[in-house]
PDB file of C-alpha atoms and ligand atoms in Angstrom:
ATOM      1  CA  UNK A   1      -7.092  -0.388  -4.931  1.00 41.00           C
ATOM      2  CA  UNK A   2      -7.611   3.328  -5.267  1.00 43.00           C
ATOM      3  CA  UNK A   3      -4.036   3.546  -6.416  1.00 47.00           C
ATOM      4  CA  UNK A   4      -4.870   1.646  -9.575  1.00 46.00           C
ATOM      5  CA  UNK A   5      -7.612   4.070 -10.425  1.00 47.00           C
ATOM      6  CA  UNK A   6      -5.224   6.972 -10.419  1.00 50.00           C
ATOM      7  CA  UNK A   7      -3.141   7.831 -13.410  1.00 54.00           C
ATOM      8  CA  UNK A   8       0.509   6.915 -13.002  1.00 58.00           C
ATOM      9  CA  UNK A   9       2.589   9.814 -11.810  1.00 63.00           C
ATOM     10  CA  UNK A  10       4.668  11.586 -14.433  1.00 71.00           C
ATOM     11  CA  UNK A  11       8.399  11.777 -13.863  1.00 72.00           C
ATOM     12  CA  UNK A  12      10.335  14.981 -13.454  1.00 77.00           C
ATOM     13  CA  UNK A  13      13.307  13.812 -15.476  1.00 77.00           C
ATOM     14  CA  UNK A  14      15.573  16.519 -14.085  1.00 80.00           C
ATOM     15  CA  UNK A  15      15.018  15.260 -10.530  1.00 84.00           C
ATOM     16  CA  UNK A  16      17.093  12.478  -8.980  1.00 87.00           C
ATOM     17  CA  UNK A  17      15.577   9.011  -9.221  1.00 90.00           C
ATOM     18  CA  UNK A  18      15.347   8.816  -5.423  1.00 95.00           C
ATOM     19  CA  UNK A  19      15.539  11.740  -3.022  1.00 96.00           C
ATOM     20  CA  UNK A  20      15.002  11.397   0.707  1.00 97.00           C
ATOM     21  CA  UNK A  21      14.935  14.584   2.768  1.00 98.00           C
ATOM     22  CA  UNK A  22      14.995  14.345   6.565  1.00 98.00           C
ATOM     23  CA  UNK A  23      12.988  11.126   6.666  1.00 98.00           C
ATOM     24  CA  UNK A  24      12.035  10.067  10.188  1.00 97.00           C
ATOM     25  CA  UNK A  25       9.860   7.017  10.857  1.00 97.00           C
ATOM     26  CA  UNK A  26       8.392   6.352  14.274  1.00 96.00           C
ATOM     27  CA  UNK A  27       6.460   3.164  14.901  1.00 94.00           C
ATOM     28  CA  UNK A  28       3.821   3.359  17.625  1.00 87.00           C
ATOM     29  CA  UNK A  29       4.588   7.072  17.869  1.00 75.00           C
ATOM     30  CA  UNK A  30       7.629   6.230  19.963  1.00 79.00           C
ATOM     31  CA  UNK A  31      10.147   3.823  18.548  1.00 90.00           C
ATOM     32  CA  UNK A  32      12.346   5.649  16.043  1.00 95.00           C
ATOM     33  CA  UNK A  33      13.201   3.295  13.181  1.00 97.00           C
ATOM     34  CA  UNK A  34      14.683   5.967  10.907  1.00 98.00           C
ATOM     35  CA  UNK A  35      16.102   9.227  12.157  1.00 97.00           C
ATOM     36  CA  UNK A  36      16.520  12.198   9.820  1.00 98.00           C
ATOM     37  CA  UNK A  37      17.731  10.223   6.799  1.00 98.00           C
ATOM     38  CA  UNK A  38      18.612  12.220   3.684  1.00 98.00           C
ATOM     39  CA  UNK A  39      20.242  11.094   0.430  1.00 98.00           C
ATOM     40  CA  UNK A  40      19.822  11.115  -3.316  1.00 97.00           C
ATOM     41  CA  UNK A  41      20.456   8.413  -5.891  1.00 96.00           C
ATOM     42  CA  UNK A  42      21.159   8.869  -9.572  1.00 92.00           C
ATOM     43  CA  UNK A  43      19.600   6.829 -12.339  1.00 92.00           C
ATOM     44  CA  UNK A  44      21.153   3.437 -12.907  1.00 93.00           C
ATOM     45  CA  UNK A  45      23.130   3.241  -9.675  1.00 95.00           C
ATOM     46  CA  UNK A  46      23.436  -0.044  -7.805  1.00 96.00           C
ATOM     47  CA  UNK A  47      23.475   0.644  -4.080  1.00 98.00           C
ATOM     48  CA  UNK A  48      23.867  -1.703  -1.115  1.00 97.00           C
ATOM     49  CA  UNK A  49      22.130  -0.906   2.173  1.00 98.00           C
ATOM     50  CA  UNK A  50      23.974  -2.369   5.152  1.00 96.00           C
ATOM     51  CA  UNK A  51      23.531  -2.153   8.894  1.00 94.00           C
ATOM     52  CA  UNK A  52      22.753  -4.425  11.846  1.00 92.00           C
ATOM     53  CA  UNK A  53      19.408  -6.084  12.521  1.00 91.00           C
ATOM     54  CA  UNK A  54      16.852  -3.489  13.468  1.00 93.00           C
ATOM     55  CA  UNK A  55      18.812  -0.721  11.710  1.00 95.00           C
ATOM     56  CA  UNK A  56      15.772   0.300   9.692  1.00 97.00           C
ATOM     57  CA  UNK A  57      16.738  -1.243   6.344  1.00 97.00           C
ATOM     58  CA  UNK A  58      13.319  -2.781   5.683  1.00 96.00           C
ATOM     59  CA  UNK A  59      11.649   0.397   6.919  1.00 97.00           C
ATOM     60  CA  UNK A  60      13.727   2.399   4.444  1.00 97.00           C
ATOM     61  CA  UNK A  61      12.648   0.167   1.553  1.00 96.00           C
ATOM     62  CA  UNK A  62       8.999   0.440   2.538  1.00 95.00           C
ATOM     63  CA  UNK A  63       9.220   4.228   2.597  1.00 96.00           C
ATOM     64  CA  UNK A  64      10.770   4.332  -0.881  1.00 95.00           C
ATOM     65  CA  UNK A  65       8.241   1.776  -2.161  1.00 92.00           C
ATOM     66  CA  UNK A  66       5.456   4.020  -0.904  1.00 92.00           C
ATOM     67  CA  UNK A  67       4.053   1.406   1.481  1.00 91.00           C
ATOM     68  CA  UNK A  68       4.952   3.364   4.588  1.00 94.00           C
ATOM     69  CA  UNK A  69       4.623   7.105   4.962  1.00 94.00           C
ATOM     70  CA  UNK A  70       7.420   8.824   6.863  1.00 96.00           C
ATOM     71  CA  UNK A  71       6.407  10.379  10.161  1.00 96.00           C
ATOM     72  CA  UNK A  72       8.228  13.476   8.973  1.00 97.00           C
ATOM     73  CA  UNK A  73      10.391  14.400   6.018  1.00 97.00           C
ATOM     74  CA  UNK A  74       9.816  13.397   2.423  1.00 96.00           C
ATOM     75  CA  UNK A  75      10.699  10.626  -0.008  1.00 95.00           C
ATOM     76  CA  UNK A  76      10.414  11.323  -3.723  1.00 92.00           C
ATOM     77  CA  UNK A  77      10.934   9.271  -6.846  1.00 91.00           C
ATOM     78  CA  UNK A  78      11.643  11.426  -9.869  1.00 88.00           C
ATOM     79  CA  UNK A  79      10.271  14.401  -8.012  1.00 85.00           C
ATOM     80  CA  UNK A  80       7.009  12.915  -6.688  1.00 81.00           C
ATOM     81  CA  UNK A  81       5.950  10.915  -3.626  1.00 82.00           C
ATOM     82  CA  UNK A  82       6.274   7.191  -4.367  1.00 80.00           C
ATOM     83  CA  UNK A  83       2.594   6.310  -3.926  1.00 76.00           C
ATOM     84  CA  UNK A  84       1.422   6.774  -7.510  1.00 66.00           C
ATOM     85  CA  UNK A  85       4.443   5.350  -9.308  1.00 68.00           C
ATOM     86  CA  UNK A  86       4.283   2.199 -11.350  1.00 70.00           C
ATOM     87  CA  UNK A  87       8.026   2.309 -11.989  1.00 85.00           C
ATOM     88  CA  UNK A  88       8.989   1.002  -8.536  1.00 88.00           C
ATOM     89  CA  UNK A  89       9.378  -2.725  -7.964  1.00 89.00           C
ATOM     90  CA  UNK A  90       9.745  -3.858  -4.375  1.00 90.00           C
ATOM     91  CA  UNK A  91      10.791  -7.366  -3.369  1.00 88.00           C
ATOM     92  CA  UNK A  92      10.141  -7.840   0.353  1.00 86.00           C
ATOM     93  CA  UNK A  93      12.283  -9.857   2.688  1.00 85.00           C
ATOM     94  CA  UNK A  94      11.494 -13.541   2.096  1.00 75.00           C
ATOM     95  CA  UNK A  95      10.110 -14.207   5.540  1.00 66.00           C
ATOM     96  CA  UNK A  96       7.543 -11.435   5.040  1.00 65.00           C
ATOM     97  CA  UNK A  97       5.941 -13.151   2.040  1.00 69.00           C
ATOM     98  CA  UNK A  98       3.151 -15.727   2.262  1.00 72.00           C
ATOM     99  CA  UNK A  99       4.588 -18.456   0.057  1.00 72.00           C
ATOM    100  CA  UNK A 100       1.575 -20.744   0.414  1.00 76.00           C
ATOM    101  CA  UNK A 101      -0.514 -18.363  -1.687  1.00 77.00           C
ATOM    102  CA  UNK A 102      -1.670 -20.481  -4.644  1.00 83.00           C
ATOM    103  CA  UNK A 103      -0.364 -18.664  -7.701  1.00 89.00           C
ATOM    104  CA  UNK A 104       1.811 -19.797 -10.559  1.00 93.00           C
ATOM    105  CA  UNK A 105       5.110 -18.258 -11.525  1.00 95.00           C
ATOM    106  CA  UNK A 106       3.532 -16.725 -14.646  1.00 94.00           C
ATOM    107  CA  UNK A 107       0.741 -15.197 -12.527  1.00 92.00           C
ATOM    108  CA  UNK A 108       3.258 -13.551 -10.223  1.00 91.00           C
ATOM    109  CA  UNK A 109       5.074 -12.041 -13.176  1.00 93.00           C
ATOM    110  CA  UNK A 110       1.798 -10.916 -14.781  1.00 90.00           C
ATOM    111  CA  UNK A 111       1.044  -9.019 -11.565  1.00 87.00           C
ATOM    112  CA  UNK A 112       3.877  -6.762 -12.662  1.00 86.00           C
ATOM    113  CA  UNK A 113       1.776  -5.773 -15.684  1.00 85.00           C
ATOM    114  CA  UNK A 114      -1.175  -4.560 -13.608  1.00 79.00           C
ATOM    115  CA  UNK A 115       0.046  -0.966 -13.493  1.00 73.00           C
ATOM    116  CA  UNK A 116       0.395  -0.916 -17.276  1.00 70.00           C
ATOM    117  CA  UNK A 117      -2.884  -2.712 -17.871  1.00 70.00           C
ATOM    118  CA  UNK A 118      -5.031  -0.487 -15.734  1.00 66.00           C
ATOM    119  CA  UNK A 119      -7.828  -1.952 -13.731  1.00 60.00           C
ATOM    120  CA  UNK A 120     -10.356  -2.897 -16.358  1.00 63.00           C
ATOM    121  CA  UNK A 121      -8.308  -4.430 -19.111  1.00 69.00           C
ATOM    122  CA  UNK A 122      -7.521  -8.120 -19.349  1.00 74.00           C
ATOM    123  CA  UNK A 123      -3.990  -9.127 -20.295  1.00 76.00           C
ATOM    124  CA  UNK A 124      -3.484  -9.153 -24.006  1.00 81.00           C
ATOM    125  CA  UNK A 125      -1.245 -11.393 -25.995  1.00 85.00           C
ATOM    126  CA  UNK A 126       1.489  -8.748 -25.843  1.00 86.00           C
ATOM    127  CA  UNK A 127       1.351  -8.806 -22.029  1.00 88.00           C
ATOM    128  CA  UNK A 128       1.831 -12.582 -21.953  1.00 90.00           C
ATOM    129  CA  UNK A 129       4.714 -12.202 -24.406  1.00 91.00           C
ATOM    130  CA  UNK A 130       6.325  -9.725 -22.038  1.00 91.00           C
ATOM    131  CA  UNK A 131       5.766 -12.115 -19.110  1.00 94.00           C
ATOM    132  CA  UNK A 132       7.439 -14.982 -20.924  1.00 93.00           C
ATOM    133  CA  UNK A 133      10.252 -12.793 -22.220  1.00 91.00           C
ATOM    134  CA  UNK A 134      10.881 -11.622 -18.638  1.00 91.00           C
ATOM    135  CA  UNK A 135      10.945 -15.210 -17.380  1.00 94.00           C
ATOM    136  CA  UNK A 136      13.326 -16.138 -20.163  1.00 92.00           C
ATOM    137  CA  UNK A 137      15.687 -13.321 -19.151  1.00 88.00           C
ATOM    138  CA  UNK A 138      15.966 -14.736 -15.635  1.00 88.00           C
ATOM    139  CA  UNK A 139      16.192 -18.329 -16.852  1.00 91.00           C
ATOM    140  CA  UNK A 140      12.808 -19.379 -15.442  1.00 93.00           C
ATOM    141  CA  UNK A 141      10.793 -19.872 -18.624  1.00 94.00           C
ATOM    142  CA  UNK A 142      10.432 -23.609 -18.035  1.00 96.00           C
ATOM    143  CA  UNK A 143       8.860 -23.034 -14.645  1.00 95.00           C
ATOM    144  CA  UNK A 144       6.082 -20.672 -15.744  1.00 95.00           C
ATOM    145  CA  UNK A 145       3.320 -23.036 -14.639  1.00 95.00           C
ATOM    146  CA  UNK A 146       4.817 -24.042 -11.302  1.00 95.00           C
ATOM    147  CA  UNK A 147       3.371 -22.859  -8.006  1.00 93.00           C
ATOM    148  CA  UNK A 148       5.517 -20.092  -6.536  1.00 90.00           C
ATOM    149  CA  UNK A 149       5.685 -21.899  -3.180  1.00 89.00           C
ATOM    150  CA  UNK A 150       7.404 -24.909  -4.750  1.00 91.00           C
ATOM    151  CA  UNK A 151      10.460 -22.976  -5.841  1.00 91.00           C
ATOM    152  CA  UNK A 152      13.806 -22.602  -4.126  1.00 88.00           C
ATOM    153  CA  UNK A 153      14.731 -19.250  -2.587  1.00 86.00           C
ATOM    154  CA  UNK A 154      16.959 -18.297  -5.512  1.00 87.00           C
ATOM    155  CA  UNK A 155      14.271 -19.202  -8.019  1.00 90.00           C
ATOM    156  CA  UNK A 156      11.712 -17.136  -6.134  1.00 89.00           C
ATOM    157  CA  UNK A 157      14.028 -14.131  -6.230  1.00 88.00           C
ATOM    158  CA  UNK A 158      14.435 -14.608  -9.989  1.00 90.00           C
ATOM    159  CA  UNK A 159      10.661 -14.670 -10.415  1.00 92.00           C
ATOM    160  CA  UNK A 160      10.397 -11.394  -8.531  1.00 89.00           C
ATOM    161  CA  UNK A 161      13.043  -9.878 -10.778  1.00 88.00           C
ATOM    162  CA  UNK A 162      11.070 -11.142 -13.779  1.00 91.00           C
ATOM    163  CA  UNK A 163       8.030  -9.380 -12.340  1.00 90.00           C
ATOM    164  CA  UNK A 164      10.056  -6.175 -12.064  1.00 87.00           C
ATOM    165  CA  UNK A 165      11.139  -6.585 -15.694  1.00 86.00           C
ATOM    166  CA  UNK A 166       7.546  -7.170 -16.817  1.00 89.00           C
ATOM    167  CA  UNK A 167       6.564  -4.071 -14.879  1.00 88.00           C
ATOM    168  CA  UNK A 168       9.249  -2.178 -16.811  1.00 85.00           C
ATOM    169  CA  UNK A 169      10.437  -0.977 -13.420  1.00 88.00           C
ATOM    170  CA  UNK A 170      12.974   1.799 -13.238  1.00 90.00           C
ATOM    171  CA  UNK A 171      13.631   1.330  -9.534  1.00 92.00           C
ATOM    172  CA  UNK A 172      14.186  -2.128  -8.052  1.00 93.00           C
ATOM    173  CA  UNK A 173      14.208  -2.442  -4.266  1.00 94.00           C
ATOM    174  CA  UNK A 174      15.282  -5.864  -2.987  1.00 94.00           C
ATOM    175  CA  UNK A 175      15.263  -6.514   0.741  1.00 94.00           C
ATOM    176  CA  UNK A 176      17.885  -9.122   1.642  1.00 92.00           C
ATOM    177  CA  UNK A 177      17.589 -11.089  -1.598  1.00 89.00           C
ATOM    178  CA  UNK A 178      20.801 -12.999  -0.924  1.00 89.00           C
ATOM    179  CA  UNK A 179      19.925 -14.244   2.546  1.00 86.00           C
ATOM    180  CA  UNK A 180      19.687 -18.029   2.443  1.00 82.00           C
ATOM    181  CA  UNK A 181      20.954 -18.339  -1.132  1.00 84.00           C
ATOM    182  CA  UNK A 182      23.930 -20.514  -2.014  1.00 86.00           C
ATOM    183  CA  UNK A 183      26.819 -18.945  -3.920  1.00 88.00           C
ATOM    184  CA  UNK A 184      25.789 -20.184  -7.388  1.00 88.00           C
ATOM    185  CA  UNK A 185      22.296 -18.718  -6.900  1.00 85.00           C
ATOM    186  CA  UNK A 186      23.823 -15.461  -5.728  1.00 89.00           C
ATOM    187  CA  UNK A 187      25.956 -15.336  -8.869  1.00 91.00           C
ATOM    188  CA  UNK A 188      22.893 -15.937 -11.038  1.00 87.00           C
ATOM    189  CA  UNK A 189      21.180 -13.012  -9.316  1.00 87.00           C
ATOM    190  CA  UNK A 190      24.172 -10.747  -9.885  1.00 92.00           C
ATOM    191  CA  UNK A 191      24.215 -11.784 -13.539  1.00 89.00           C
ATOM    192  CA  UNK A 192      20.613 -10.649 -13.835  1.00 87.00           C
ATOM    193  CA  UNK A 193      21.324  -7.409 -11.981  1.00 90.00           C
ATOM    194  CA  UNK A 194      24.137  -6.763 -14.468  1.00 89.00           C
ATOM    195  CA  UNK A 195      21.602  -6.924 -17.279  1.00 85.00           C
ATOM    196  CA  UNK A 196      19.419  -4.396 -15.486  1.00 87.00           C
ATOM    197  CA  UNK A 197      22.333  -1.976 -15.763  1.00 87.00           C
ATOM    198  CA  UNK A 198      21.834  -1.955 -19.514  1.00 85.00           C
ATOM    199  CA  UNK A 199      18.295  -0.757 -18.912  1.00 85.00           C
ATOM    200  CA  UNK A 200      19.520   1.889 -16.454  1.00 90.00           C
ATOM    201  CA  UNK A 201      17.391   0.400 -13.696  1.00 92.00           C
ATOM    202  CA  UNK A 202      18.346   1.834 -10.307  1.00 95.00           C
ATOM    203  CA  UNK A 203      18.843  -1.021  -7.855  1.00 96.00           C
ATOM    204  CA  UNK A 204      18.861  -0.873  -4.049  1.00 97.00           C
ATOM    205  CA  UNK A 205      19.674  -4.096  -2.208  1.00 97.00           C
ATOM    206  CA  UNK A 206      19.983  -4.692   1.515  1.00 96.00           C
ATOM    207  CA  UNK A 207      22.581  -7.239   2.536  1.00 93.00           C
ATOM    208  CA  UNK A 208      24.442  -8.485   5.572  1.00 89.00           C
ATOM    209  CA  UNK A 209      27.562  -9.237   3.568  1.00 90.00           C
ATOM    210  CA  UNK A 210      29.880  -6.248   3.760  1.00 91.00           C
ATOM    211  CA  UNK A 211      32.435  -7.758   1.411  1.00 91.00           C
ATOM    212  CA  UNK A 212      29.775  -8.279  -1.198  1.00 92.00           C
ATOM    213  CA  UNK A 213      28.530  -4.741  -0.649  1.00 94.00           C
ATOM    214  CA  UNK A 214      32.066  -3.449  -1.202  1.00 93.00           C
ATOM    215  CA  UNK A 215      32.828  -5.557  -4.260  1.00 93.00           C
ATOM    216  CA  UNK A 216      29.601  -5.597  -6.209  1.00 95.00           C
ATOM    217  CA  UNK A 217      27.899  -2.233  -5.666  1.00 96.00           C
ATOM    218  CA  UNK A 218      28.612   1.311  -6.824  1.00 96.00           C
ATOM    219  CA  UNK A 219      27.850   2.864  -3.460  1.00 97.00           C
ATOM    220  CA  UNK A 220      27.001   1.753   0.062  1.00 97.00           C
ATOM    221  CA  UNK A 221      24.537   3.198   2.530  1.00 98.00           C
ATOM    222  CA  UNK A 222      25.542   2.369   6.099  1.00 97.00           C
ATOM    223  CA  UNK A 223      22.501   2.646   8.285  1.00 97.00           C
ATOM    224  CA  UNK A 224      21.690   2.372  11.931  1.00 96.00           C
ATOM    225  CA  UNK A 225      18.533   4.415  12.295  1.00 97.00           C
ATOM    226  CA  UNK A 226      20.625   7.365  11.177  1.00 97.00           C
ATOM    227  CA  UNK A 227      22.474   7.372   7.901  1.00 98.00           C
ATOM    228  CA  UNK A 228      25.964   6.844   9.227  1.00 97.00           C
ATOM    229  CA  UNK A 229      27.746   7.061   5.899  1.00 97.00           C
ATOM    230  CA  UNK A 230      27.094   6.830   2.199  1.00 98.00           C
ATOM    231  CA  UNK A 231      29.530   6.576  -0.654  1.00 98.00           C
ATOM    232  CA  UNK A 232      32.107   4.254  -2.078  1.00 96.00           C
ATOM    233  CA  UNK A 233      33.187   1.285   0.009  1.00 94.00           C
ATOM    234  CA  UNK A 234      36.544   2.714   1.053  1.00 93.00           C
ATOM    235  CA  UNK A 235      34.907   5.899   2.308  1.00 95.00           C
ATOM    236  CA  UNK A 236      32.052   4.158   4.095  1.00 95.00           C
ATOM    237  CA  UNK A 237      33.468   0.977   5.605  1.00 92.00           C
ATOM    238  CA  UNK A 238      35.954   2.625   7.902  1.00 90.00           C
ATOM    239  CA  UNK A 239      36.536   1.326  11.387  1.00 86.00           C
ATOM    240  CA  UNK A 240      34.909   4.385  12.944  1.00 89.00           C
ATOM    241  CA  UNK A 241      31.818   4.076  10.782  1.00 93.00           C
ATOM    242  CA  UNK A 242      31.486   0.336  11.362  1.00 90.00           C
ATOM    243  CA  UNK A 243      31.764   0.843  15.100  1.00 87.00           C
ATOM    244  CA  UNK A 244      29.140   3.556  14.948  1.00 91.00           C
ATOM    245  CA  UNK A 245      26.829   1.248  13.009  1.00 92.00           C
ATOM    246  CA  UNK A 246      27.392  -2.115  14.634  1.00 88.00           C
ATOM    247  CA  UNK A 247      28.429  -1.257  18.168  1.00 80.00           C
ATOM    248  CA  UNK A 248      28.184  -4.510  20.086  1.00 65.00           C
ATOM    249  CA  UNK A 249      27.353  -6.630  17.080  1.00 65.00           C
ATOM    250  CA  UNK A 250      30.248  -7.958  15.129  1.00 65.00           C
ATOM    251  CA  UNK A 251      31.143  -6.911  11.630  1.00 63.00           C
ATOM    252  CA  UNK A 252      33.881  -8.508   9.567  1.00 65.00           C
ATOM    253  CA  UNK A 253      35.421  -6.982   6.505  1.00 67.00           C
ATOM    254  CA  UNK A 254      38.188  -8.330   4.303  1.00 68.00           C
ATOM    255  CA  UNK A 255      40.743  -5.658   3.530  1.00 68.00           C
ATOM    256  CA  UNK A 256      44.157  -5.726   1.908  1.00 67.00           C
ATOM    257  CA  UNK A 257      45.737  -5.916   5.333  1.00 62.00           C
ATOM    258  CA  UNK A 258      43.583  -8.760   6.576  1.00 65.00           C
ATOM    259  CA  UNK A 259      40.175  -9.080   8.092  1.00 65.00           C
ATOM    260  CA  UNK A 260      38.894  -6.110  10.000  1.00 64.00           C
ATOM    261  CA  UNK A 261      36.867  -7.289  12.951  1.00 60.00           C
ATOM    262  CA  UNK A 262      34.692  -4.731  14.606  1.00 59.00           C
ATOM    263  CA  UNK A 263      33.135  -5.486  17.932  1.00 49.00           C
ATOM    264  CA  UNK A 264      32.961  -3.631  21.195  1.00 43.00           C
ATOM    265  CA  UNK A 265      32.638  -6.836  23.158  1.00 42.00           C
ATOM    266  CA  UNK A 266      36.251  -7.439  22.263  1.00 40.00           C
ATOM    267  CA  UNK A 267      39.172  -5.560  23.711  1.00 40.00           C
ATOM    268  CA  UNK A 268      41.193  -5.340  20.499  1.00 40.00           C
ATOM    269  CA  UNK A 269      39.326  -3.305  17.961  1.00 37.00           C
ATOM    270  CA  UNK A 270      41.896  -3.328  15.267  1.00 40.00           C
ATOM    271  CA  UNK A 271      43.104  -5.114  12.244  1.00 39.00           C
ATOM    272  CA  UNK A 272      43.397  -8.810  12.981  1.00 39.00           C
ATOM    273  CA  UNK A 273      44.814 -11.217  10.497  1.00 36.00           C
ATOM    274  CA  UNK A 274      42.380 -14.077  10.519  1.00 35.00           C
TER     275      UNK A 274
HETATM  276  P1  LIG B   1      16.039  -4.049   9.585  1.00 91.93           P
HETATM  277  O1  LIG B   1      15.351  -4.383   8.317  1.00 91.93           O
HETATM  278  O2  LIG B   1      17.293  -3.244   9.394  1.00 91.93           O
HETATM  279  O3  LIG B   1      16.306  -5.254  10.439  1.00 91.93           O
HETATM  280  P2  LIG B   1      13.497  -2.848  10.321  1.00 91.93           P
HETATM  281  O4  LIG B   1      13.232  -1.716   9.408  1.00 91.93           O
HETATM  282  O5  LIG B   1      12.780  -4.115  10.068  1.00 91.93           O
HETATM  283  O6  LIG B   1      15.077  -3.078  10.427  1.00 91.93           O
HETATM  284  O7  LIG B   1      13.137  -2.407  11.797  1.00 91.93           O
HETATM  285  C1  LIG B   1      13.654  -1.236  12.377  1.00 91.93           C
HETATM  286  C2  LIG B   1      13.121  -1.115  13.791  1.00 91.93           C
HETATM  287  O8  LIG B   1      11.732  -0.843  13.755  1.00 91.93           O
HETATM  288  C3  LIG B   1      13.291  -2.368  14.627  1.00 91.93           C
HETATM  289  O9  LIG B   1      13.570  -1.977  15.951  1.00 91.93           O
HETATM  290  C4  LIG B   1      11.937  -3.031  14.544  1.00 91.93           C
HETATM  291  O10 LIG B   1      11.680  -3.787  15.701  1.00 91.93           O
HETATM  292  C5  LIG B   1      11.003  -1.845  14.433  1.00 91.93           C
HETATM  293  N1  LIG B   1       9.804  -2.156  13.631  1.00 91.93           N
HETATM  294  C6  LIG B   1       9.803  -2.607  12.354  1.00 91.93           C
HETATM  295  N2  LIG B   1       8.541  -2.750  11.900  1.00 91.93           N
HETATM  296  C7  LIG B   1       7.722  -2.386  12.930  1.00 91.93           C
HETATM  297  C8  LIG B   1       6.311  -2.304  13.099  1.00 91.93           C
HETATM  298  N3  LIG B   1       5.484  -2.638  12.092  1.00 91.93           N
HETATM  299  N4  LIG B   1       5.848  -1.886  14.284  1.00 91.93           N
HETATM  300  C9  LIG B   1       6.672  -1.541  15.295  1.00 91.93           C
HETATM  301  N5  LIG B   1       8.016  -1.580  15.190  1.00 91.93           N
HETATM  302  C10 LIG B   1       8.550  -1.994  14.033  1.00 91.93           C
HETATM  303 MG1  LIG B   2      14.884  -6.107   7.389  1.00 91.93          MG
END
């Protein structure tokens, strides 16, 4: 709660939207979840974070959201630690959310206004207008009064995006938003993300789908505790990098020459036409 009593942090506009410098996270003072991770993002980029289970993707999002403090190193959003920012919207992995919590869709989106409202002001008519406008943008206006737990996975993700819109977020962090969504729902989400481009919202999304990461994002971060590679798909998703990231777990990537299958449980680590 103390966070709400502080004034929102001012942005250093000359600084990158996100800058991580030598971020290391150790859980229980032993297990290293992130190891010396450094990168910067520019305003308006759409970046995919990929890597095997346990690679530290969720940990990375929590650090940037300001929920988890790095053991060493620093994470900054527009030049300041993320804690005091109201411009960061974070959508946790679905299985980390308590969906039985009795709130309506409109309530969830109004929560995005809290930073703007301050602690002691009730929502005004303008705030409700923004909530409904945000729901309209994600095609969920008709469901404003529904309980959040009644919605499908794709609808829940849209509500969280509406909350980010209501928050007037400049950074949107979505942890595995596509997991469990059917293709039409995924397309709806991408349509909404396309609109966020117009607002120059910087979007980071973790995904298990390497093809999607390659096709639909400006840059890719390949993570396995360390930052193995970052850049455009063709620079990042090389066989050597995928092996470094996935090791024994299998990764499949469609390329012009066929499907690249990476696995060190298999003897042929090359291009296989599948
Ligand atoms: P990913 O999202 O890529 O699957 P996570 O960031 O969730 O990876 O986890 C990275 C590593 O840190 C995993 O080995 C996981 O078991 C461990 N870990 C995650 N959260 C905690 C925690 N709260 N306490 C201890 N270990 C954790
Ligand atoms: Mg995760």
